[in-house]
Each structure stands twice: as C-alpha cells, then as structure tokens.
Short mmCIF file of C-alpha atoms and ligand atoms in Angstrom, two decimals:
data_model
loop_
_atom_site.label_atom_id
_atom_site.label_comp_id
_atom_site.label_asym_id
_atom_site.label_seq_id
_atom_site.Cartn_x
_atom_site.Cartn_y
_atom_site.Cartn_z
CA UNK A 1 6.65 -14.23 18.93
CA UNK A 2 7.06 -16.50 15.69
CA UNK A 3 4.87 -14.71 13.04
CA UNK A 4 4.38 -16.02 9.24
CA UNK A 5 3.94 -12.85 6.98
CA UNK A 6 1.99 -13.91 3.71
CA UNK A 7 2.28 -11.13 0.85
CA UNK A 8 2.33 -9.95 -2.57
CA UNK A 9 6.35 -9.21 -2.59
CA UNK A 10 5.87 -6.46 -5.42
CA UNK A 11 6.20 -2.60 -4.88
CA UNK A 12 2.08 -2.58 -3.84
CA UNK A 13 1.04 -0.31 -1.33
CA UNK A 14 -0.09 -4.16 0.80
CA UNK A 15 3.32 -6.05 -0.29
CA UNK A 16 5.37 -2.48 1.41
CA UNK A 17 3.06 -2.36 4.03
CA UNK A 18 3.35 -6.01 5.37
CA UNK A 19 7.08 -5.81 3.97
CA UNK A 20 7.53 -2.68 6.39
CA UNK A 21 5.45 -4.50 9.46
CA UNK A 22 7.84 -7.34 8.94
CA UNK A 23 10.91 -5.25 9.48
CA UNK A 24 9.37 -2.89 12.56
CA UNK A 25 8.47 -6.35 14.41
CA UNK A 26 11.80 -8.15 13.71
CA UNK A 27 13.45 -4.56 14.47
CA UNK A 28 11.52 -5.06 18.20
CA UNK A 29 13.33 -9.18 18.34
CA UNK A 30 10.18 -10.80 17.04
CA UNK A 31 10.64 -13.69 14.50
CA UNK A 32 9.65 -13.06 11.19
CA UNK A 33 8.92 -15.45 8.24
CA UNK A 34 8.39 -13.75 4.90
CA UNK A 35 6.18 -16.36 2.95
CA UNK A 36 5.67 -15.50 -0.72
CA UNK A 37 6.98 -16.40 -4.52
CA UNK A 38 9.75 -13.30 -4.63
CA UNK A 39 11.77 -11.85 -2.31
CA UNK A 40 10.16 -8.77 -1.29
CA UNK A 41 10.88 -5.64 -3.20
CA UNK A 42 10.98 -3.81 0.04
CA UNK A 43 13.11 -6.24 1.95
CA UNK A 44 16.48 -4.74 1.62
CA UNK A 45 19.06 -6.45 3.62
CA UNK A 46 17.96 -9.25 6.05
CA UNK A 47 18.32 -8.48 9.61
CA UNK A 48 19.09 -12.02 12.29
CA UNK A 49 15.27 -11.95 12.81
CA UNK A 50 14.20 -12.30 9.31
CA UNK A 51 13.71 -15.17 7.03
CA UNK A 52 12.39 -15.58 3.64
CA UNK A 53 10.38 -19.16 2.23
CA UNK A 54 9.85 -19.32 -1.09
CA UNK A 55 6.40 -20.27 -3.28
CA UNK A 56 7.14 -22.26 -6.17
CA UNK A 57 4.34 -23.73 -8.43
CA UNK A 58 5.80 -25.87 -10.90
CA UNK A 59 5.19 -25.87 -14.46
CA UNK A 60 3.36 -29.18 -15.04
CA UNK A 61 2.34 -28.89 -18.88
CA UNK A 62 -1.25 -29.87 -16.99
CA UNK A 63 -1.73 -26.88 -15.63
CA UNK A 64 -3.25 -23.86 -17.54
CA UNK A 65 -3.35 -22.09 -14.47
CA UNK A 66 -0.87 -23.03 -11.49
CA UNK A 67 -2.24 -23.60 -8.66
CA UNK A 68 -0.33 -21.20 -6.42
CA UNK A 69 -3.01 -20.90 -3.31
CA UNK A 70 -2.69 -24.52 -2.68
CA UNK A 71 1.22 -24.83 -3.27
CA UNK A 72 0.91 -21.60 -0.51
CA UNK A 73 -1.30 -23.79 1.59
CA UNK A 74 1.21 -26.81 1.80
CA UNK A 75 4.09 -24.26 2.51
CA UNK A 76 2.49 -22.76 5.48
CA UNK A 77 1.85 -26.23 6.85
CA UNK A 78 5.27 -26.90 6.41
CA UNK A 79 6.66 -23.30 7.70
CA UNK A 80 4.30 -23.23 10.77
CA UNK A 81 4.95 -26.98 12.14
CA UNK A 82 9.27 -26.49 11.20
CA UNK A 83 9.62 -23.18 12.21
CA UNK A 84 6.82 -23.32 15.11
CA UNK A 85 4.86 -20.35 14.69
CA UNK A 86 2.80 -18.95 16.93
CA UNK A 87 0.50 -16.76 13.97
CA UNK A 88 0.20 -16.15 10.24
CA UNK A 89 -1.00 -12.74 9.05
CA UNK A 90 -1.94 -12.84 5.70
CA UNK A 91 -2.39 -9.40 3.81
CA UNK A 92 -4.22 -8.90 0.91
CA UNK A 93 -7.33 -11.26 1.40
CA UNK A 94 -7.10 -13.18 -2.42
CA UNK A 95 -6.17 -16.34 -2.41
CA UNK A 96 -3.95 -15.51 1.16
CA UNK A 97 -6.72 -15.58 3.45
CA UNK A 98 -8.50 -18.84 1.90
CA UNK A 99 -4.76 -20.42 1.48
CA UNK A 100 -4.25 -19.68 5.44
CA UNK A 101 -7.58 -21.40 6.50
CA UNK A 102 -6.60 -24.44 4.28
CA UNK A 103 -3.43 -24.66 6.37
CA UNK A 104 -5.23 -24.34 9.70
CA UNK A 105 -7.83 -27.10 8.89
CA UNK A 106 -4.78 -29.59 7.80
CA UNK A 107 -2.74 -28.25 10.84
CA UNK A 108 -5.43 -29.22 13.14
CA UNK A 109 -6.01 -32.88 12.34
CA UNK A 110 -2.46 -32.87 13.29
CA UNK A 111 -3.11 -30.73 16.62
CA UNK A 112 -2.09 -27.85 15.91
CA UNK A 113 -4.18 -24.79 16.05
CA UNK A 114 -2.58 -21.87 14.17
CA UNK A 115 -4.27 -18.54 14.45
CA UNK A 116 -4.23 -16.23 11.07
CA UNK A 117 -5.06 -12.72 10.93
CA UNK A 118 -6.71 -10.99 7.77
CA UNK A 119 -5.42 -7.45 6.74
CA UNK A 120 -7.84 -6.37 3.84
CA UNK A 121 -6.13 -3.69 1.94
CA UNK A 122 -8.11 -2.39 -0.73
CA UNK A 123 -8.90 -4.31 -4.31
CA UNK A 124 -9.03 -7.39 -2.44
CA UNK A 125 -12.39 -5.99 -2.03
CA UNK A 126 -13.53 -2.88 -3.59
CA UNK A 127 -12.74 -4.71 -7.56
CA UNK A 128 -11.61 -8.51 -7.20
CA UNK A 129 -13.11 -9.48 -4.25
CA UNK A 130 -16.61 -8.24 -4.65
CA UNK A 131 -16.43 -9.98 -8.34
CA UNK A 132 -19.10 -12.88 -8.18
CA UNK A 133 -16.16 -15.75 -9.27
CA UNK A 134 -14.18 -14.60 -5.67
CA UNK A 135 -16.85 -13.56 -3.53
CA UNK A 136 -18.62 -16.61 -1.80
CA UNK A 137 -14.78 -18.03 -0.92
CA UNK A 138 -13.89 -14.18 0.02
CA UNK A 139 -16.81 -13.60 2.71
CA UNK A 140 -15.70 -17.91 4.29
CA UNK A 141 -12.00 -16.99 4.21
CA UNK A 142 -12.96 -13.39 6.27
CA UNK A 143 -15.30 -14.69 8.47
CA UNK A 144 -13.09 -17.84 9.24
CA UNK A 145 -9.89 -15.92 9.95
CA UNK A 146 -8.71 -15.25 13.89
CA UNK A 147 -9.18 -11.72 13.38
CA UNK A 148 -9.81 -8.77 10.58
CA UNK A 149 -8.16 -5.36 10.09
CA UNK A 150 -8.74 -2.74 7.37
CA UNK A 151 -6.50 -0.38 6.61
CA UNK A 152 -8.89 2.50 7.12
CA UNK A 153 -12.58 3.31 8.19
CA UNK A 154 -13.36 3.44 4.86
CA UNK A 155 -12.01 0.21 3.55
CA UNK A 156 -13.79 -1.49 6.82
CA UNK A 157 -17.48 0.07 5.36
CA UNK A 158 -16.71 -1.43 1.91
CA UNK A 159 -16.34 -4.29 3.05
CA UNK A 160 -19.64 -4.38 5.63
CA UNK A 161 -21.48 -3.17 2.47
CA UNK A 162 -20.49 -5.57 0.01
CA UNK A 163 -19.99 -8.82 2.24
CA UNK A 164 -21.74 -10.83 4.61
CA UNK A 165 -19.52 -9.99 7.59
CA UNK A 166 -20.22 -11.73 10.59
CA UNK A 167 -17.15 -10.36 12.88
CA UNK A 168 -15.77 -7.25 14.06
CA UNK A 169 -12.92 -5.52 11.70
CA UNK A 170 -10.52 -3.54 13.29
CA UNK A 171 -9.07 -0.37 11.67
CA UNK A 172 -5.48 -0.48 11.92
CA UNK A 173 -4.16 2.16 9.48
CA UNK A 174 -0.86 2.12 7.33
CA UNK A 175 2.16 3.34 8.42
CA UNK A 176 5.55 5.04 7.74
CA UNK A 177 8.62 5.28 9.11
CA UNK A 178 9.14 8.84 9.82
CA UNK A 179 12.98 8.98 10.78
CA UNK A 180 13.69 7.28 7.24
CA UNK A 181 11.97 9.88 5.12
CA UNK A 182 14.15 12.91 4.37
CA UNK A 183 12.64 16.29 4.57
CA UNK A 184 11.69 18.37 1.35
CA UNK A 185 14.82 19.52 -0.39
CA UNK A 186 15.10 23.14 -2.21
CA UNK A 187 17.67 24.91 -4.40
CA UNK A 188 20.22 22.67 -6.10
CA UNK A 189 19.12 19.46 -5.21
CA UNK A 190 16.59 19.70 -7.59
CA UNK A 191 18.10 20.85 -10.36
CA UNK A 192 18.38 17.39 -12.07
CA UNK A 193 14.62 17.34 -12.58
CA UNK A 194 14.07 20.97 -12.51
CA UNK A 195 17.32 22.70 -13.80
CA UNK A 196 15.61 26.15 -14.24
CA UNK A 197 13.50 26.37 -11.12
CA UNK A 198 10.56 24.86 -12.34
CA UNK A 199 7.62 23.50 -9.83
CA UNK A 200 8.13 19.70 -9.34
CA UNK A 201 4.78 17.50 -9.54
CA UNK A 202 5.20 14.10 -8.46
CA UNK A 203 2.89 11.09 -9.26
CA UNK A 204 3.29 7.05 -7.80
CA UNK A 205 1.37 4.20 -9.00
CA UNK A 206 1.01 0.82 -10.88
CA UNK A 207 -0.64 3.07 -13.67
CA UNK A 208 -3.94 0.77 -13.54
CA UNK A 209 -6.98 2.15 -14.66
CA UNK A 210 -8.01 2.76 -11.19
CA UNK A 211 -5.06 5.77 -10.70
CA UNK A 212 -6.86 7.46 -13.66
CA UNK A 213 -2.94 8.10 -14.33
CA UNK A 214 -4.50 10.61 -17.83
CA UNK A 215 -6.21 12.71 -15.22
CA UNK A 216 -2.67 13.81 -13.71
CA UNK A 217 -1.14 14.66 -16.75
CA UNK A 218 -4.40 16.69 -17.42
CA UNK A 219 -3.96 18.96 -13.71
CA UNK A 220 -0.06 19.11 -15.01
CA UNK A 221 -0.49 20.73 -18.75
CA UNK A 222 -3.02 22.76 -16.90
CA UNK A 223 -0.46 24.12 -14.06
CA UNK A 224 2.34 24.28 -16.66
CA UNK A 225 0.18 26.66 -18.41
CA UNK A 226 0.51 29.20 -15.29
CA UNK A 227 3.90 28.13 -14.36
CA UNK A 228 7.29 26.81 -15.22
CA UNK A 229 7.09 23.03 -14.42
CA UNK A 230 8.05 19.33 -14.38
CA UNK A 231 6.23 16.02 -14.19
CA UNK A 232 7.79 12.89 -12.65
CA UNK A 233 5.59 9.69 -13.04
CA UNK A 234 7.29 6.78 -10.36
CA UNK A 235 6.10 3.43 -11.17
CA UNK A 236 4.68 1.40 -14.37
CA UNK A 237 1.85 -0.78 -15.30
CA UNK A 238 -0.37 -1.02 -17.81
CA UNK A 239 -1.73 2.44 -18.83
CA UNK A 240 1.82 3.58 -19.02
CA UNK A 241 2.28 3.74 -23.43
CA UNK A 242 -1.03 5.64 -23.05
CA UNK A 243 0.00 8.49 -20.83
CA UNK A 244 3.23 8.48 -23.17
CA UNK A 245 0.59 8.84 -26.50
CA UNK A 246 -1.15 11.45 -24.38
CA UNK A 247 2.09 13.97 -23.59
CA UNK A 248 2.95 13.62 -27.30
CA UNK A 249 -0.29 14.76 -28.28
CA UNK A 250 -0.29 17.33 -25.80
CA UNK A 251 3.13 18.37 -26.47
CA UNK A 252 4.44 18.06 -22.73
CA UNK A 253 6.68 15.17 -23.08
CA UNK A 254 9.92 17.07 -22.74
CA UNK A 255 8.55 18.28 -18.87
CA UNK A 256 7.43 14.72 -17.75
CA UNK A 257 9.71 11.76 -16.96
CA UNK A 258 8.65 8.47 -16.56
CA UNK A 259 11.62 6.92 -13.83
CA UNK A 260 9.83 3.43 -13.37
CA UNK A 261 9.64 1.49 -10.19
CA UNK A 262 11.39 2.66 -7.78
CA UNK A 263 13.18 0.91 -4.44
CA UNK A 264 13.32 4.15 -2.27
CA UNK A 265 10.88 6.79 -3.67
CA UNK A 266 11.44 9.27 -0.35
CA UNK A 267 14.44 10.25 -2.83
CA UNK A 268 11.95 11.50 -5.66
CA UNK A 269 9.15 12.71 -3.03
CA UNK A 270 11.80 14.63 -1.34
CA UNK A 271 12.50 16.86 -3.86
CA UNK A 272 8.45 16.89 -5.03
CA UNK A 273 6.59 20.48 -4.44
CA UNK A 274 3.14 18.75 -4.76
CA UNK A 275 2.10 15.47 -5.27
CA UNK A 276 -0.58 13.76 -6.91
CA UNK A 277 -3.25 11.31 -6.75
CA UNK A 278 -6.23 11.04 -8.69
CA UNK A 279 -7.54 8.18 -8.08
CA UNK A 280 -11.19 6.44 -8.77
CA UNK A 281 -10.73 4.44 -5.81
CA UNK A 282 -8.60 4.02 -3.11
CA UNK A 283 -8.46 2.36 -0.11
CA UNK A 284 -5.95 4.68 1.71
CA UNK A 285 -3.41 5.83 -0.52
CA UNK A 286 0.08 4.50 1.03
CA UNK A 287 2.40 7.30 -1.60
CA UNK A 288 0.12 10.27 -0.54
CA UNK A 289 1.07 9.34 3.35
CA UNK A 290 4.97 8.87 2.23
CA UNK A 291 4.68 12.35 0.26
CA UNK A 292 3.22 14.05 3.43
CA UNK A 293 6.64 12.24 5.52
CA UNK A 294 8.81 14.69 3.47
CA UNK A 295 6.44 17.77 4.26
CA UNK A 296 4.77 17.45 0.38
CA UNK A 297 1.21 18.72 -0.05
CA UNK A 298 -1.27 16.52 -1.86
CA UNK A 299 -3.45 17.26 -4.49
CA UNK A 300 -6.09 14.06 -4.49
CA UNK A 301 -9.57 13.07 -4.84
CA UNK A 302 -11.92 12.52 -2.03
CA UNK A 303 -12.31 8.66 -2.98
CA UNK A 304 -12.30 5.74 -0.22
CA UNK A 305 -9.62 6.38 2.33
CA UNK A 306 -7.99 9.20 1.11
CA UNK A 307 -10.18 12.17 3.16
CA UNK A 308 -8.54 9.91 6.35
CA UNK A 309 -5.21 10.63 5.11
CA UNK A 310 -5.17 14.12 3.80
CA UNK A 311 -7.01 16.52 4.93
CA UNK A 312 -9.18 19.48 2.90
CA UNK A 313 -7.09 22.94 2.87
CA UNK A 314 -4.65 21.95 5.94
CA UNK A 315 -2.08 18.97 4.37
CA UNK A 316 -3.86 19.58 1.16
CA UNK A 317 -6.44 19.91 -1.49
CA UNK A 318 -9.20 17.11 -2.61
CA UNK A 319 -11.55 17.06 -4.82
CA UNK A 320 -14.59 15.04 -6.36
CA UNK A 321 -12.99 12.44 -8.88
CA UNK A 322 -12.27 13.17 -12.21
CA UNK A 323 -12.76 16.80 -11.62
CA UNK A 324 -9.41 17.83 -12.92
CA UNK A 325 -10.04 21.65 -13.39
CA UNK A 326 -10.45 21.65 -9.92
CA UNK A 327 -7.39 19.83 -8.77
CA UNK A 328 -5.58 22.27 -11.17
CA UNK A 329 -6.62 25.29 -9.40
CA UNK A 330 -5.97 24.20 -6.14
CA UNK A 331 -2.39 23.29 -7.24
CA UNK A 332 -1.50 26.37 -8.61
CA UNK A 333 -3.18 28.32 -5.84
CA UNK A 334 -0.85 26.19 -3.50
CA UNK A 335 2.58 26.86 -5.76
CA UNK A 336 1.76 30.52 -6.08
CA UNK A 337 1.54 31.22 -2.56
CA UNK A 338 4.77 30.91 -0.63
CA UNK A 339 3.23 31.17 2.65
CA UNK A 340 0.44 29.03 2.10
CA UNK A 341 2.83 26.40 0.86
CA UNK A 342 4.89 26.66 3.55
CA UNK A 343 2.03 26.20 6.54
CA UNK A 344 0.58 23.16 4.18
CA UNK A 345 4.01 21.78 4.23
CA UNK A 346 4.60 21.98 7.30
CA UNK A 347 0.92 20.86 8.63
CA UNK A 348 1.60 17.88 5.81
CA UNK A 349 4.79 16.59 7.99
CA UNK A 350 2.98 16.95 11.32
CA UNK A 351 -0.03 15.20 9.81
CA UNK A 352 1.47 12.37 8.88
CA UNK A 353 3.58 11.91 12.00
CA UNK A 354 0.08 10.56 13.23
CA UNK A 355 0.68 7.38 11.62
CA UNK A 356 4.41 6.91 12.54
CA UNK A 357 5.51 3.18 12.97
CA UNK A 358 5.87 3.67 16.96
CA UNK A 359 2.23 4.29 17.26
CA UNK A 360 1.10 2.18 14.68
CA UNK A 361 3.09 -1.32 14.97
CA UNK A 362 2.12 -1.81 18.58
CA UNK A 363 -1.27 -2.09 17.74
CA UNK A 364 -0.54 -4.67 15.90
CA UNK A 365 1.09 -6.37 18.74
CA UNK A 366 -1.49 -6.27 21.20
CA UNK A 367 -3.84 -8.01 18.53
CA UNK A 368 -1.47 -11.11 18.15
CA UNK A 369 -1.20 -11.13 21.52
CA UNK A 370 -4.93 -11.51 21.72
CA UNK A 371 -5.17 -13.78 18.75
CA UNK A 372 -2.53 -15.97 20.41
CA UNK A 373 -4.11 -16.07 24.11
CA UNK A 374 -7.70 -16.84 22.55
CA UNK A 375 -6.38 -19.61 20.43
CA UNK A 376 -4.82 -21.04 23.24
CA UNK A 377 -8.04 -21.11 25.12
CA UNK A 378 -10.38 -21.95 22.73
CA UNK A 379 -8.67 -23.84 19.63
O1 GMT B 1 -3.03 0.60 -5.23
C1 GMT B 1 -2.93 -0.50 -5.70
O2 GMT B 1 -3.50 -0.86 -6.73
C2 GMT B 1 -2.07 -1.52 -4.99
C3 GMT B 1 -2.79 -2.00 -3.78
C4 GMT B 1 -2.09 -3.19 -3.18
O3 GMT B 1 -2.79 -4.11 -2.83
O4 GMT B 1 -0.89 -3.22 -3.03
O5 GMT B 1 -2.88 -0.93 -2.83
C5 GMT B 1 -3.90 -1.02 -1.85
O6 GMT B 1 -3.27 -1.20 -0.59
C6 GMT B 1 -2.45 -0.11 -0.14
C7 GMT B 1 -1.82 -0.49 1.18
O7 GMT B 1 -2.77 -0.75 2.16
C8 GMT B 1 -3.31 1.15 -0.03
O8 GMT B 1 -2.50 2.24 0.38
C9 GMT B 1 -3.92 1.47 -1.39
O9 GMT B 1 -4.79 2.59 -1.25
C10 GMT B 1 -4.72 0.28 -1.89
N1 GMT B 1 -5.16 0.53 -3.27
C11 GMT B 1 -6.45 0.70 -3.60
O10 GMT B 1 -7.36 0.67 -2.80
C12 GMT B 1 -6.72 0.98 -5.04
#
C-alpha cells in the first residue's frame, strides 16, 4: 500500500510514534511518504521504502501567522495524485486532520477519493483541542475523517466527553520496538552518571507545565535523602531554567544532569533504576512504555492513560497527582528492596512486551485495509 504519514517531526511522543509506524510498515514493503516541515527526528537513515516531502510556508511580509494547514493541504493534493496513494493518516488531530479533509474535498472534484485516518494522541484534545478557538473545526475534522484511533481507552473517553463524536474510535495503543531496546545495565556501565554506586532516577519530557517537571525533582531530593543518588532530566522545553532555579535552591544540582533531547534515549533508560513521570495529564505516556522495554520500574501518577500502561505494585508504583510524598516512598521502598526490584523489573519487561510492534502494527494494517476497501465502495 501507498500511505501518506502527516506528523509533527519533533521528538513528541505522536511525531516518534507515527515516525516509528512509518518505519515498521516500510520495514513490511509498504510505501511510505513522510509529509511534514522537518525531517523527522526519529527518521534515522532512509530505507528504499521511505520518502520524505517537505512543508514550506513562505515568509510573505503579509503574513503574521503562516498559513501552514493550507500550504499542508495543497501538498497532500499534490503528494497523493504524484505519488498515487492509496491513504493518508494524519496523527495529531490540529490542523492535520482539518488539512487532510481539505485535500480530500479538492481531490474529489478531480475524482479522486482519498481516505484519511485520524490518530488522536493526547493534547490534540485534552488542552488545545477542547479550547473554544479549535473546537467546532476539531469535532468536523474527527467526524469527517475515514476512521479514528486513540492511543488508549482513556484518550478515546476524553474525547467522547468533550466532543460531539458521531463515529466509533478505535483504541490502537502505542508501541515499541522491543528487539531495539537494550536491557537494564549494572556495574560499570553506569559509572559515568553514577561513579559511586548511586541509584539512577531518570525523567523524559518537553518540560511543559503539564509534566509538572518541579514535582520530580521534589520525589528525587526526597529519595536522595535516604539514599546515595543521581537525577538525569532527558529533554527541554520551557520549564527547564525553573527546575535549574529549583536544584540551586535546593542544593541538588551537583546530582541532577540536564542531557537535552535526545535521538536514542534506550541508552539513558538502560542504565535508569527507576523512572519517572509525574504528570497532570497524560494521554499514555510513550517514555514510561520505553523505560519498561529495558526492564525499568515506573514511578507515575494515575492520570489519563498511564494506569493502561503501568500497572499498581507489579511494573510499578502510581499515585494521585501531585502527591509527591507518596511517589517518594514508593521509590525508595522499590530501591531498598533488591528482590522486589528485581520481580518489578522483570514484570516491567514482560509488561511491556504487550505492546511490541509485531502485535501492534498489524492492527494498523487491517484498518487501512478496511479504510481502503470501503472507500472503494462507497467514495
Ligand atoms: O507529551 C507531550 O506533550 C507530547 C505529546 C505529543 O503529541 O507528541 O504526547 C502525546 O502523545 C504521545 C504519543 O501518543 C503520548 O504518549 C503522550 O502521553 C501524549 N501526551 C499527553 O497526553 C500530555
């Protein structure tokens, strides 16, 4: 099959999903078309079934705001009728989903019917998309597309609650690649981060306000109290000089390392004891999943999709947000108790093998197929 992939190409947990889906279809000799303004972060090299079409919106001194969704519009016309695709699937719904339908209303005066597919991820509707100045084209765009998918039960409830949803949305949940994620390291590997020993807490995000990225360092100063240990924070955004203020002030600064975004963070979560993930809101919690891959515990909150990911006292510990004394104690219960650790690490591995690519992908395939035969049936 010919399928369009529209994304966000940055290290978001939607731009590595899609980026990820891209690869595991091409991988399996369908033709892929990454449509987006970067190349995606996750890309890598490109494999014989892979091909990349840039968004550009030029810089017309008109425009205060470019208008990217309908420069993404025209390039999907032009992608699907040169490249004859048989199926765009858009993730993240804003402007993606609305920029998809724009292309299938043009395509079809030219007789073309082009199926798209909606994967909602997350902010696309539990904070933009339920903002009044999105929602009305948010709810068309959804209940025009070929077919939905959330990536969890949760994110799929949101969305009933807050739109008017008039179709079915399948759950299809994220993935990982299982064979590509090292398993936890011990002993001298470590020692870069930890050279004396010390317990190794890691933490991934874009640092919005959302992560509640303060509340981490908060369950850290209060395990490093107990025991020897170090902090590594993967990723930036904009609550990053913040959590810098706050390890000054709380003197931890010289066990916590900020290492930025990272291409392949299996490396860092390899050689994690626990990580973290404190979260107000998430809709599934894509670095939790990756930490589990390398046999990591998590310590998270019991926000949005997370429960569906990691599980209460077998991969893990959750709590209610915010409630960092909590979190605290379950970490250092975990880290204290080498047998306990070592069932939760091993239950974390097993868990997560549950949403390997191999199960996973091919349920995306049998929905294009579907998508595809309906459209040709009924266009
Ligand atoms: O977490 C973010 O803010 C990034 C965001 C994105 O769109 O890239 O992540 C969302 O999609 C991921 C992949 O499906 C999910 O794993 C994240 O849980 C979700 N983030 C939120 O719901 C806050």
């Amino acid at each position: 099959m010919r399928i369009g992939i529209v994304l966000y190409p940055t290290f978001g947990g939607s731009g590595v999903v899609a980026t990820e889906l891209g690869k595991a279809l091409a991988d399996k000799g369908h033709e892929i078309h990454f449509i987006t303004y970067n190349q995606p972060a996750r890309l890598g090299a490109f494999g014989e079934n892979i091909f990349y079409h840039e968004v550009r919106v030029s810089d017309y001194p008109l425009f205060d705001y470019p208008p990217y969704e309908l420069v993404l519009a025209s390039k999907l016309v032009d992608v699907v009728k040169y490249e004859k695709l048989d199926l765009l699937h858009v993730h993240y719904a804003i402007p993606h989903a609305s920029a998809a339908y724009t292309a299938r209303q043009i395509l079809k005066e030219e007789g073309i019917y082009i199926p798209f597919i909606t994967t909602l991820h997350g902010t696309d509707i539990t904070l933009v998309g339920k903002d009044a100045s999105f929602e009305p084209v948010i709810t068309f765009a959804i209940n025009q597309s070929d077919a939905v998918t959330a990536v969890s039960k949760s994110l799929r409830d949101d969305t009933y609650r807050h739109f008017s949803i008039s179709r079915d949305i399948e759950v299809i949940p994220n993935f990982v690649n299982v064979a590509h994620y090292p398993e936890r390291k011990e002993g001298s590997e470590k020692r870069i981060y930890a050279p004396n020993g010390e317990k190794i807490l890691v933490h991934i995000s874009n640092f919005r306000e959302v992560k509640r990225v303060p509340d981490v360092v908060e369950i850290f100063t209060r395990v490093r109290a107990q025991m020897p240990a170090k902090l590594l924070l993967v990723g930036d955004g904009p609550q990053r000089s913040m959590v810098e203020h706050m390890c000054r002030e709380l003197g931890t600064c010289n066990d916590i390392r900020f290492l930025g975004k990272l291409q392949q963070p299996e490396n860092i979560l390899a050689l994690a004891d626990l990580f973290v993930l404190t979260s107000e809101s998430e809709s599934f919690g894509l670095s939790s999943l990756e930490a589990m891959t390398c046999g990591v515990p998590v310590i998270s909150t019991n926000t949005g999709g997370i429960p569906e990911v990691n599980i209460h006292g077998e991969t893990g510990f959750l709590s209610n947000v915010g409630d960092v004394e909590s979190m605290a104690r379950d970490a250092i219960k975990l880290l204290s108790d080498e047998e306990m650790y070592a069932h939760f690490s091993k239950q974390a591995r097993r868990r997560a093998e549950a949403f390997d690519v191999a199960k996973i992908v091919p349920r995306y395939e049998a929905l294009y197929k579907q998508v595809v035969e309906r459209a040709k049936v009924t266009p």
